[in-house]
């Protein structure tokens, strides 16, 4: 059985974009860890493997949020599952130009199966680490945080005074 440290995704960090050069992968993982720990605790721990498998299958189906409960729009019998999957993937192809990639959900399901020998506390800790690394990778890519870094020191005091003067004259 793999050790908990070997079952966590590889430590290689993605390359940072030029605007996020000051952020390192390790520092972002450390920032994310308390957030993900709180999120996992709020959800009642790591999701079950069955729940992760349901997420994987729902990637191929049309779901709708009704009263904060996910409801499958069509009743999926074995014969209608193929049609629902084709409809969902066709819609994704039309809207986004590509079929929906369901491999992340399947990887999470396989990862869950690899943790069956661990205790609940170990599983939660490994899950928090995995989620922290996933969100750190997402934050290393271009995102809305880059806008705030780009806008630093854009305005100096004279431009703020000009805006206040203009607003005063407009009234």
Short mmCIF file of C-alpha atoms in Angstrom, two decimals:
data_model
loop_
_atom_site.label_atom_id
_atom_site.label_comp_id
_atom_site.label_asym_id
_atom_site.label_seq_id
_atom_site.Cartn_x
_atom_site.Cartn_y
_atom_site.Cartn_z
CA UNK A 1 0.00 0.00 0.00
CA UNK A 2 1.46 3.44 -0.85
CA UNK A 3 2.37 5.68 1.99
CA UNK A 4 0.26 8.82 2.49
CA UNK A 5 3.04 11.04 1.19
CA UNK A 6 3.43 9.01 -2.01
CA UNK A 7 -0.30 8.97 -2.70
CA UNK A 8 -0.48 12.75 -2.77
CA UNK A 9 -0.01 14.24 -6.20
CA UNK A 10 3.51 14.92 -7.38
CA UNK A 11 5.36 17.86 -5.83
CA UNK A 12 6.34 19.35 -9.15
CA UNK A 13 5.04 22.84 -9.35
CA UNK A 14 3.72 24.42 -12.51
CA UNK A 15 5.58 27.34 -13.97
CA UNK A 16 4.38 30.69 -12.75
CA UNK A 17 3.16 33.36 -15.10
CA UNK A 18 5.20 36.56 -15.27
CA UNK A 19 2.69 38.55 -13.21
CA UNK A 20 2.65 35.96 -10.45
CA UNK A 21 6.41 35.48 -10.21
CA UNK A 22 6.37 36.68 -6.61
CA UNK A 23 4.01 33.83 -5.66
CA UNK A 24 5.59 30.43 -5.25
CA UNK A 25 3.78 27.13 -5.41
CA UNK A 26 4.78 26.22 -1.85
CA UNK A 27 3.56 29.55 -0.45
CA UNK A 28 0.22 29.20 -2.24
CA UNK A 29 -0.19 25.66 -0.89
CA UNK A 30 0.43 27.01 2.62
CA UNK A 31 -2.16 29.77 2.04
CA UNK A 32 -4.70 27.26 0.78
CA UNK A 33 -4.23 24.62 3.49
CA UNK A 34 -6.27 26.36 6.26
CA UNK A 35 -9.00 27.31 3.77
CA UNK A 36 -9.29 23.77 2.46
CA UNK A 37 -9.14 22.29 5.97
CA UNK A 38 -12.08 24.48 6.98
CA UNK A 39 -13.95 23.60 3.79
CA UNK A 40 -13.43 19.85 4.24
CA UNK A 41 -14.45 20.07 7.90
CA UNK A 42 -17.58 22.01 6.94
CA UNK A 43 -18.51 19.32 4.40
CA UNK A 44 -18.10 16.61 7.04
CA UNK A 45 -14.73 15.28 5.90
CA UNK A 46 -13.53 13.78 2.68
CA UNK A 47 -16.38 12.83 0.35
CA UNK A 48 -17.10 9.13 0.01
CA UNK A 49 -15.87 7.26 -3.04
CA UNK A 50 -19.48 6.68 -4.09
CA UNK A 51 -20.12 10.43 -4.01
CA UNK A 52 -17.01 11.05 -6.13
CA UNK A 53 -18.18 8.37 -8.56
CA UNK A 54 -21.57 10.12 -8.74
CA UNK A 55 -19.76 13.37 -9.58
CA UNK A 56 -17.94 11.55 -12.35
CA UNK A 57 -21.18 10.15 -13.79
CA UNK A 58 -22.95 13.48 -13.43
CA UNK A 59 -20.30 14.99 -15.66
CA UNK A 60 -22.03 13.13 -18.49
CA UNK A 61 -25.58 14.00 -17.45
CA UNK A 62 -27.63 17.14 -17.37
CA UNK A 63 -28.14 18.25 -13.77
CA UNK A 64 -30.23 21.10 -12.48
CA UNK A 65 -30.16 22.74 -9.06
CA UNK A 66 -33.70 22.66 -7.64
CA UNK A 67 -34.10 24.02 -4.10
CA UNK A 68 -30.37 23.53 -3.46
CA UNK A 69 -30.64 19.85 -4.43
CA UNK A 70 -29.12 18.44 -7.61
CA UNK A 71 -31.76 16.66 -9.63
CA UNK A 72 -31.11 14.69 -12.78
CA UNK A 73 -33.38 16.19 -15.43
CA UNK A 74 -34.05 12.87 -17.11
CA UNK A 75 -34.65 9.60 -15.33
CA UNK A 76 -31.63 7.62 -16.39
CA UNK A 77 -32.35 4.08 -17.34
CA UNK A 78 -29.51 2.09 -18.88
CA UNK A 79 -30.93 2.77 -22.34
CA UNK A 80 -31.40 6.52 -21.79
CA UNK A 81 -28.02 7.16 -20.13
CA UNK A 82 -26.33 7.15 -23.54
CA UNK A 83 -28.73 9.79 -24.88
CA UNK A 84 -28.25 11.98 -21.80
CA UNK A 85 -24.48 11.69 -22.12
CA UNK A 86 -24.61 12.56 -25.81
CA UNK A 87 -26.91 15.53 -25.16
CA UNK A 88 -24.68 16.88 -22.40
CA UNK A 89 -21.49 16.43 -24.41
CA UNK A 90 -23.08 17.93 -27.54
CA UNK A 91 -24.18 20.98 -25.54
CA UNK A 92 -20.65 21.36 -24.19
CA UNK A 93 -19.24 21.07 -27.70
CA UNK A 94 -21.63 23.77 -28.94
CA UNK A 95 -21.04 26.17 -26.03
CA UNK A 96 -17.33 25.71 -25.40
CA UNK A 97 -16.00 24.23 -28.62
CA UNK A 98 -14.93 21.00 -26.97
CA UNK A 99 -16.51 18.08 -25.19
CA UNK A 100 -16.55 18.21 -21.42
CA UNK A 101 -13.42 16.73 -19.85
CA UNK A 102 -14.51 14.34 -17.13
CA UNK A 103 -11.05 12.97 -16.38
CA UNK A 104 -10.50 15.14 -13.24
CA UNK A 105 -13.60 13.62 -11.64
CA UNK A 106 -12.42 10.12 -12.54
CA UNK A 107 -8.95 10.84 -11.12
CA UNK A 108 -10.53 11.98 -7.85
CA UNK A 109 -12.56 8.77 -7.71
CA UNK A 110 -9.45 6.62 -8.32
CA UNK A 111 -7.54 8.65 -5.71
CA UNK A 112 -10.29 7.97 -3.19
CA UNK A 113 -10.08 4.24 -3.86
CA UNK A 114 -6.33 4.35 -3.20
CA UNK A 115 -6.98 5.73 0.30
CA UNK A 116 -9.27 2.96 1.53
CA UNK A 117 -6.61 1.53 3.90
CA UNK A 118 -6.04 4.86 5.70
CA UNK A 119 -7.89 5.99 8.80
CA UNK A 120 -10.48 8.73 8.51
CA UNK A 121 -8.12 11.34 9.97
CA UNK A 122 -5.31 10.36 7.57
CA UNK A 123 -7.71 10.43 4.62
CA UNK A 124 -8.95 13.89 5.57
CA UNK A 125 -5.39 15.21 5.95
CA UNK A 126 -4.34 13.76 2.59
CA UNK A 127 -7.51 15.10 0.95
CA UNK A 128 -6.85 18.60 2.36
CA UNK A 129 -3.29 18.46 1.01
CA UNK A 130 -4.53 17.34 -2.42
CA UNK A 131 -7.17 20.08 -2.56
CA UNK A 132 -4.61 22.69 -1.42
CA UNK A 133 -2.24 21.66 -4.19
CA UNK A 134 -5.05 21.69 -6.77
CA UNK A 135 -6.13 25.21 -5.82
CA UNK A 136 -2.52 26.40 -5.68
CA UNK A 137 -2.02 25.14 -9.25
CA UNK A 138 -5.16 26.99 -10.33
CA UNK A 139 -3.93 30.17 -8.67
CA UNK A 140 -0.55 29.88 -10.44
CA UNK A 141 -2.33 30.15 -13.78
CA UNK A 142 -3.63 33.45 -15.11
CA UNK A 143 -6.66 34.49 -13.09
CA UNK A 144 -8.52 37.48 -11.70
CA UNK A 145 -5.93 37.98 -8.94
CA UNK A 146 -3.53 39.17 -11.64
CA UNK A 147 -5.75 42.18 -12.29
CA UNK A 148 -5.17 43.47 -8.78
CA UNK A 149 -1.42 43.02 -9.08
CA UNK A 150 -1.46 44.84 -12.42
CA UNK A 151 -3.45 47.74 -10.96
CA UNK A 152 -1.03 48.37 -8.09
CA UNK A 153 0.35 51.91 -8.21
CA UNK A 154 -1.62 52.76 -11.34
CA UNK A 155 -3.06 55.85 -9.76
CA UNK A 156 -0.94 58.42 -7.99
CA UNK A 157 -2.20 61.11 -5.62
CA UNK A 158 -2.45 63.76 -8.36
CA UNK A 159 -4.83 61.62 -10.44
CA UNK A 160 -7.02 61.00 -7.37
CA UNK A 161 -7.14 64.75 -6.73
CA UNK A 162 -8.13 65.35 -10.36
CA UNK A 163 -10.99 62.85 -10.07
CA UNK A 164 -12.21 64.48 -6.84
CA UNK A 165 -12.05 67.90 -8.50
CA UNK A 166 -13.94 66.62 -11.53
CA UNK A 167 -16.62 65.03 -9.32
CA UNK A 168 -16.94 68.28 -7.37
CA UNK A 169 -17.46 70.29 -10.58
CA UNK A 170 -19.97 67.77 -11.94
CA UNK A 171 -22.40 68.41 -9.09
#
